[in-house]
PDB file of C-alpha atoms in Angstrom:
ATOM      1  CA  MET J   1      90.426 163.016  85.922  1.00 47.00           C
ATOM      2  CA  SER J   2      89.719 160.959  82.771  1.00 61.00           C
ATOM      3  CA  TRP J   3      91.468 161.715  79.504  1.00 75.00           C
ATOM      4  CA  TYR J   4      89.350 160.921  76.494  1.00 82.00           C
ATOM      5  CA  PRO J   5      90.762 159.816  73.145  1.00 84.00           C
ATOM      6  CA  LYS J   6      91.454 162.554  70.626  1.00 88.00           C
ATOM      7  CA  PRO J   7      89.087 162.373  67.613  1.00 91.00           C
ATOM      8  CA  ASP J   8      90.843 160.738  64.664  1.00 93.00           C
ATOM      9  CA  ALA J   9      88.943 160.459  61.355  1.00 94.00           C
ATOM     10  CA  ARG J  10      91.244 157.590  60.300  1.00 95.00           C
ATOM     11  CA  GLU J  11      89.424 155.252  62.696  1.00 94.00           C
ATOM     12  CA  ALA J  12      86.163 155.518  60.696  1.00 97.00           C
ATOM     13  CA  VAL J  13      85.097 152.269  59.031  1.00 96.00           C
ATOM     14  CA  VAL J  14      82.430 153.824  56.791  1.00 95.00           C
ATOM     15  CA  THR J  15      81.163 157.232  55.625  1.00 96.00           C
ATOM     16  CA  ARG J  16      77.414 157.908  55.653  1.00 94.00           C
ATOM     17  CA  HIS J  17      75.381 160.812  54.299  1.00 94.00           C
ATOM     18  CA  ILE J  18      72.488 161.872  56.542  1.00 90.00           C
ATOM     19  CA  ALA J  19      70.170 164.450  54.935  1.00 90.00           C
ATOM     20  CA  MET J  20      67.642 166.604  56.809  1.00 86.00           C
ATOM     21  CA  TYR J  21      64.543 167.669  54.862  1.00 82.00           C
ATOM     22  CA  LYS J  22      61.668 169.892  55.928  1.00 77.00           C
ATOM     23  CA  TYR J  23      58.295 169.445  54.270  1.00 73.00           C
ATOM     24  CA  ALA J  24      55.624 172.143  54.104  1.00 73.00           C
ATOM     25  CA  LYS J  25      51.888 172.233  53.564  1.00 75.00           C
ATOM     26  CA  LYS J  26      51.208 172.464  49.824  1.00 78.00           C
ATOM     27  CA  GLY J  27      51.174 176.057  48.610  1.00 78.00           C
ATOM     28  CA  THR J  28      52.572 177.453  51.891  1.00 76.00           C
ATOM     29  CA  ASP J  29      55.820 177.672  53.811  1.00 73.00           C
ATOM     30  CA  GLU J  30      54.161 176.205  56.897  1.00 74.00           C
ATOM     31  CA  PRO J  31      56.290 173.220  57.962  1.00 72.00           C
ATOM     32  CA  THR J  32      54.395 170.021  58.594  1.00 72.00           C
ATOM     33  CA  HIS J  33      57.185 167.499  59.211  1.00 71.00           C
ATOM     34  CA  MET J  34      60.887 166.858  58.917  1.00 73.00           C
ATOM     35  CA  TYR J  35      62.530 163.625  57.861  1.00 75.00           C
ATOM     36  CA  LEU J  36      66.071 162.338  58.006  1.00 76.00           C
ATOM     37  CA  ASN J  37      67.066 160.720  54.721  1.00 79.00           C
ATOM     38  CA  GLY J  38      63.573 161.335  53.388  1.00 77.00           C
ATOM     39  CA  VAL J  39      61.822 158.687  55.468  1.00 76.00           C
ATOM     40  CA  PRO J  40      59.558 158.891  58.536  1.00 73.00           C
ATOM     41  CA  TYR J  41      60.426 157.640  62.010  1.00 70.00           C
ATOM     42  CA  THR J  42      58.201 154.581  61.601  1.00 75.00           C
ATOM     43  CA  ASP J  43      59.947 153.271  58.453  1.00 78.00           C
ATOM     44  CA  PRO J  44      62.350 150.318  58.609  1.00 77.00           C
ATOM     45  CA  VAL J  45      65.925 150.780  59.774  1.00 76.00           C
ATOM     46  CA  THR J  46      68.347 152.231  57.217  1.00 77.00           C
ATOM     47  CA  GLU J  47      71.691 152.286  59.061  1.00 80.00           C
ATOM     48  CA  THR J  48      73.258 149.474  61.048  1.00 82.00           C
ATOM     49  CA  PRO J  49      76.427 150.614  62.829  1.00 88.00           C
ATOM     50  CA  GLN J  50      78.496 148.073  64.684  1.00 87.00           C
ATOM     51  CA  GLU J  51      79.250 148.484  68.364  1.00 88.00           C
ATOM     52  CA  GLY J  52      82.916 149.261  68.963  1.00 88.00           C
ATOM     53  CA  THR J  53      83.406 151.096  65.637  1.00 91.00           C
ATOM     54  CA  SER J  54      83.489 154.708  64.461  1.00 94.00           C
ATOM     55  CA  GLU J  55      81.928 156.235  61.348  1.00 96.00           C
ATOM     56  CA  LEU J  56      82.204 159.514  59.463  1.00 97.00           C
ATOM     57  CA  TRP J  57      78.846 161.185  58.972  1.00 95.00           C
ATOM     58  CA  GLU J  58      78.277 163.985  56.486  1.00 96.00           C
ATOM     59  CA  VAL J  59      75.112 165.554  57.952  1.00 94.00           C
ATOM     60  CA  ILE J  60      73.411 167.661  55.273  1.00 94.00           C
ATOM     61  CA  ASN J  61      70.888 170.265  56.478  1.00 92.00           C
ATOM     62  CA  LEU J  62      68.671 170.932  53.452  1.00 91.00           C
ATOM     63  CA  THR J  63      66.150 173.002  55.379  1.00 82.00           C
ATOM     64  CA  ASN J  64      66.264 176.644  54.336  1.00 75.00           C
ATOM     65  CA  ASP J  65      66.342 178.514  57.588  1.00 77.00           C
ATOM     66  CA  ASP J  66      66.513 176.273  60.634  1.00 78.00           C
ATOM     67  CA  ASN J  67      69.362 175.109  62.813  1.00 83.00           C
ATOM     68  CA  HIS J  68      68.738 171.483  63.731  1.00 81.00           C
ATOM     69  CA  PRO J  69      70.328 169.987  66.833  1.00 83.00           C
ATOM     70  CA  LEU J  70      71.159 166.420  65.821  1.00 85.00           C
ATOM     71  CA  HIS J  71      71.144 164.014  68.768  1.00 84.00           C
ATOM     72  CA  VAL J  72      72.547 160.464  68.783  1.00 86.00           C
ATOM     73  CA  HIS J  73      71.713 157.927  71.501  1.00 83.00           C
ATOM     74  CA  LEU J  74      74.418 155.560  72.833  1.00 85.00           C
ATOM     75  CA  ALA J  75      77.098 157.234  70.744  1.00 89.00           C
ATOM     76  CA  VAL J  76      79.308 160.270  70.991  1.00 91.00           C
ATOM     77  CA  PHE J  77      80.713 162.319  68.171  1.00 94.00           C
ATOM     78  CA  ALA J  78      83.193 165.043  67.443  1.00 95.00           C
ATOM     79  CA  VAL J  79      82.416 167.775  64.929  1.00 95.00           C
ATOM     80  CA  LEU J  80      85.335 167.941  62.507  1.00 95.00           C
ATOM     81  CA  LYS J  81      84.085 170.724  60.208  1.00 94.00           C
ATOM     82  CA  GLN J  82      80.999 172.461  58.863  1.00 95.00           C
ATOM     83  CA  ARG J  83      80.830 173.765  55.286  1.00 97.00           C
ATOM     84  CA  SER J  84      78.256 175.875  53.436  1.00 96.00           C
ATOM     85  CA  LEU J  85      76.524 174.484  50.355  1.00 96.00           C
ATOM     86  CA  GLN J  86      76.294 176.459  47.102  1.00 96.00           C
ATOM     87  CA  ARG J  87      73.167 176.330  44.884  1.00 95.00           C
ATOM     88  CA  VAL J  88      71.214 174.636  47.691  1.00 94.00           C
ATOM     89  CA  ASP J  89      67.880 174.478  45.817  1.00 92.00           C
ATOM     90  CA  GLU J  90      69.501 172.622  42.924  1.00 93.00           C
ATOM     91  CA  PHE J  91      71.185 170.168  45.306  1.00 93.00           C
ATOM     92  CA  ARG J  92      67.957 169.652  47.320  1.00 90.00           C
ATOM     93  CA  ASP J  93      65.952 168.986  44.133  1.00 89.00           C
ATOM     94  CA  CYS J  94      68.467 166.374  43.088  1.00 90.00           C
ATOM     95  CA  MET J  95      68.543 164.767  46.549  1.00 90.00           C
ATOM     96  CA  GLN J  96      64.746 164.566  46.586  1.00 85.00           C
ATOM     97  CA  GLY J  97      64.701 163.044  43.104  1.00 80.00           C
ATOM     98  CA  SER J  98      62.880 166.027  41.598  1.00 69.00           C
ATOM     99  CA  ALA J  99      65.685 167.553  39.515  1.00 56.00           C
ATOM    100  CA  SER J 100      64.388 168.553  36.094  1.00 57.00           C
ATOM    101  CA  SER J 101      67.468 167.020  34.474  1.00 53.00           C
ATOM    102  CA  GLY J 102      66.645 163.665  36.051  1.00 54.00           C
ATOM    103  CA  ALA J 103      70.177 163.596  37.474  1.00 54.00           C
ATOM    104  CA  GLY J 104      70.990 162.070  40.826  1.00 54.00           C
ATOM    105  CA  GLY J 105      68.367 160.347  42.874  1.00 63.00           C
ATOM    106  CA  ARG J 106      66.768 160.167  46.226  1.00 75.00           C
ATOM    107  CA  ASN J 107      69.340 160.743  48.956  1.00 83.00           C
ATOM    108  CA  ASP J 108      72.387 160.046  46.817  1.00 91.00           C
ATOM    109  CA  ALA J 109      74.737 162.859  47.872  1.00 93.00           C
ATOM    110  CA  LEU J 110      77.552 161.612  45.659  1.00 93.00           C
ATOM    111  CA  ALA J 111      75.404 161.312  42.513  1.00 91.00           C
ATOM    112  CA  CYS J 112      73.998 164.780  43.236  1.00 93.00           C
ATOM    113  CA  GLY J 113      77.522 166.233  43.337  1.00 94.00           C
ATOM    114  CA  MET J 114      77.783 167.213  46.986  1.00 95.00           C
ATOM    115  CA  GLN J 115      81.490 168.064  46.608  1.00 96.00           C
ATOM    116  CA  ARG J 116      80.689 170.338  43.659  1.00 96.00           C
ATOM    117  CA  HIS J 117      78.031 172.083  45.766  1.00 96.00           C
ATOM    118  CA  LEU J 118      80.550 172.546  48.586  1.00 96.00           C
ATOM    119  CA  ALA J 119      83.235 173.998  46.283  1.00 95.00           C
ATOM    120  CA  GLY J 120      83.666 177.695  46.938  1.00 92.00           C
ATOM    121  CA  GLY J 121      81.452 177.558  50.006  1.00 92.00           C
ATOM    122  CA  ARG J 122      82.464 178.916  53.363  1.00 94.00           C
ATOM    123  CA  THR J 123      84.066 176.598  55.906  1.00 94.00           C
ATOM    124  CA  ARG J 124      82.656 177.566  59.274  1.00 88.00           C
ATOM    125  CA  ALA J 125      84.880 177.241  62.317  1.00 86.00           C
ATOM    126  CA  VAL J 126      83.575 174.778  64.873  1.00 87.00           C
ATOM    127  CA  PRO J 127      82.989 176.897  68.005  1.00 86.00           C
ATOM    128  CA  ARG J 128      85.492 176.191  70.772  1.00 85.00           C
ATOM    129  CA  GLN J 129      82.796 174.893  73.134  1.00 85.00           C
ATOM    130  CA  GLU J 130      81.650 172.402  70.454  1.00 85.00           C
ATOM    131  CA  ARG J 131      85.029 170.750  69.764  1.00 84.00           C
ATOM    132  CA  GLY J 132      84.918 167.913  72.282  1.00 89.00           C
ATOM    133  CA  TRP J 133      83.019 164.628  72.310  1.00 93.00           C
ATOM    134  CA  LYS J 134      79.273 165.212  72.493  1.00 91.00           C
ATOM    135  CA  ASN J 135      75.894 163.702  71.566  1.00 89.00           C
ATOM    136  CA  VAL J 136      74.100 166.843  70.278  1.00 89.00           C
ATOM    137  CA  PHE J 137      75.260 169.358  67.682  1.00 90.00           C
ATOM    138  CA  LYS J 138      73.341 172.205  66.060  1.00 89.00           C
ATOM    139  CA  VAL J 139      73.686 171.769  62.277  1.00 91.00           C
ATOM    140  CA  ARG J 140      73.289 175.112  60.493  1.00 92.00           C
ATOM    141  CA  PRO J 141      70.892 175.407  57.523  1.00 92.00           C
ATOM    142  CA  SER J 142      72.366 174.829  54.062  1.00 94.00           C
ATOM    143  CA  THR J 143      75.531 173.263  55.453  1.00 95.00           C
ATOM    144  CA  VAL J 144      77.249 169.898  55.652  1.00 97.00           C
ATOM    145  CA  ALA J 145      78.649 169.034  59.089  1.00 96.00           C
ATOM    146  CA  THR J 146      81.297 166.301  59.171  1.00 96.00           C
ATOM    147  CA  LEU J 147      81.092 164.244  62.363  1.00 96.00           C
ATOM    148  CA  LEU J 148      83.231 161.403  63.660  1.00 96.00           C
ATOM    149  CA  VAL J 149      80.637 159.196  65.382  1.00 95.00           C
ATOM    150  CA  ARG J 150      81.934 156.719  67.964  1.00 93.00           C
ATOM    151  CA  PHE J 151      79.699 153.717  68.769  1.00 90.00           C
ATOM    152  CA  MET J 152      81.437 152.800  71.988  1.00 86.00           C
ATOM    153  CA  PRO J 153      81.851 154.300  75.430  1.00 83.00           C
ATOM    154  CA  LEU J 154      84.559 156.919  75.908  1.00 79.00           C
ATOM    155  CA  GLU J 155      85.627 155.193  79.103  1.00 75.00           C
ATOM    156  CA  GLU J 156      86.179 151.477  78.794  1.00 65.00           C
ATOM    157  CA  SER J 157      85.008 149.318  81.673  1.00 58.00           C
ATOM    158  CA  SER J 158      87.314 146.522  82.718  1.00 56.00           C
ATOM    159  CA  GLY J 159      87.091 143.548  80.375  1.00 60.00           C
ATOM    160  CA  ASN J 160      84.644 145.272  78.005  1.00 61.00           C
ATOM    161  CA  SER J 161      87.022 146.679  75.406  1.00 67.00           C
ATOM    162  CA  GLY J 162      84.976 149.099  73.279  1.00 69.00           C
ATOM    163  CA  ARG J 163      81.658 147.686  74.502  1.00 77.00           C
ATOM    164  CA  PHE J 164      78.775 148.870  76.626  1.00 77.00           C
ATOM    165  CA  PRO J 165      77.977 146.924  79.804  1.00 76.00           C
ATOM    166  CA  PHE J 166      74.562 145.993  78.282  1.00 78.00           C
ATOM    167  CA  ASP J 167      73.253 144.662  74.971  1.00 78.00           C
ATOM    168  CA  VAL J 168      72.821 147.594  72.553  1.00 78.00           C
ATOM    169  CA  THR J 169      70.947 145.366  70.093  1.00 70.00           C
ATOM    170  CA  ALA J 170      68.119 144.827  72.593  1.00 71.00           C
ATOM    171  CA  GLY J 171      66.252 147.856  71.195  1.00 68.00           C
ATOM    172  CA  PRO J 172      65.779 150.540  70.743  1.00 66.00           C
ATOM    173  CA  GLY J 173      69.566 150.582  70.289  1.00 71.00           C
ATOM    174  CA  TYR J 174      71.182 153.482  68.495  1.00 76.00           C
ATOM    175  CA  VAL J 175      68.718 156.222  67.605  1.00 76.00           C
ATOM    176  CA  TYR J 176      69.317 159.611  65.987  1.00 75.00           C
ATOM    177  CA  HIS J 177      66.890 162.479  65.721  1.00 70.00           C
ATOM    178  CA  CYS J 178      66.460 166.231  65.708  1.00 70.00           C
ATOM    179  CA  HIS J 179      66.533 167.383  69.331  1.00 64.00           C
ATOM    180  CA  ILE J 180      63.703 169.946  69.115  1.00 63.00           C
ATOM    181  CA  LEU J 181      61.248 168.742  71.729  1.00 57.00           C
ATOM    182  CA  ASP J 182      57.950 169.816  70.146  1.00 54.00           C
ATOM    183  CA  ARG J 183      58.921 167.884  67.020  1.00 50.00           C
ATOM    184  CA  GLU J 184      59.912 164.820  69.017  1.00 51.00           C
ATOM    185  CA  ASP J 185      56.569 164.895  70.832  1.00 50.00           C
ATOM    186  CA  ASN J 186      54.719 164.822  67.514  1.00 46.00           C
ATOM    187  CA  GLU J 187      56.970 162.140  65.962  1.00 48.00           C
ATOM    188  CA  ILE J 188      57.603 164.371  62.975  1.00 41.00           C
ATOM    189  CA  THR J 189      61.326 164.668  63.207  1.00 41.00           C
ATOM    190  CA  CYS J 190      63.265 161.680  62.307  1.00 43.00           C
ATOM    191  CA  LEU J 191      64.208 158.171  61.532  1.00 40.00           C
ATOM    192  CA  CYS J 192      65.815 155.949  64.097  1.00 41.00           C
ATOM    193  CA  TRP J 193      67.985 152.961  63.498  1.00 40.00           C
ATOM    194  CA  PHE J 194      69.048 150.023  65.531  1.00 36.00           C
ATOM    195  CA  CYS J 195      72.150 147.935  65.696  1.00 31.00           C
TER     196      CYS J 195
END
């Protein structure tokens, strides 16, 4: 039986903020598409993780009422915590660059005061069955899930310390998306990125 490494946030080399947005047909609540970090799947790459490293991701679900199963290809992650946002509409407006005060900016969680919007919010226990290494996690609406994302195999092959036995840069490489199949089929879910 293999014993996998225990998740340790101290191994992260960078922290990223990944925001999920749902867009609706003008004047209705009918969803038309969902983007990660406000950009469509066909836009240029925005993240460039390095093979053999780990990162902390603060995944922000700014959709009002949907759980979104985030899926990462060629990586595994451990869910460290999930916290509820306060004053979600205000935070979303800032993140989308539409805050009336002009504060913040597009996808800048720090400038939009994410920590302030988490203060006083509920910390949700990570369900027991979700505590191990995985590649899909259902992010609740109006929450921030903190993930330790590992860009290396859990089991190291001989002589390939922290590396895959193939070239991950040979495209498509690392890809992340919402794992709701009808959205994947219509290419309305996400942005992918490559190493």
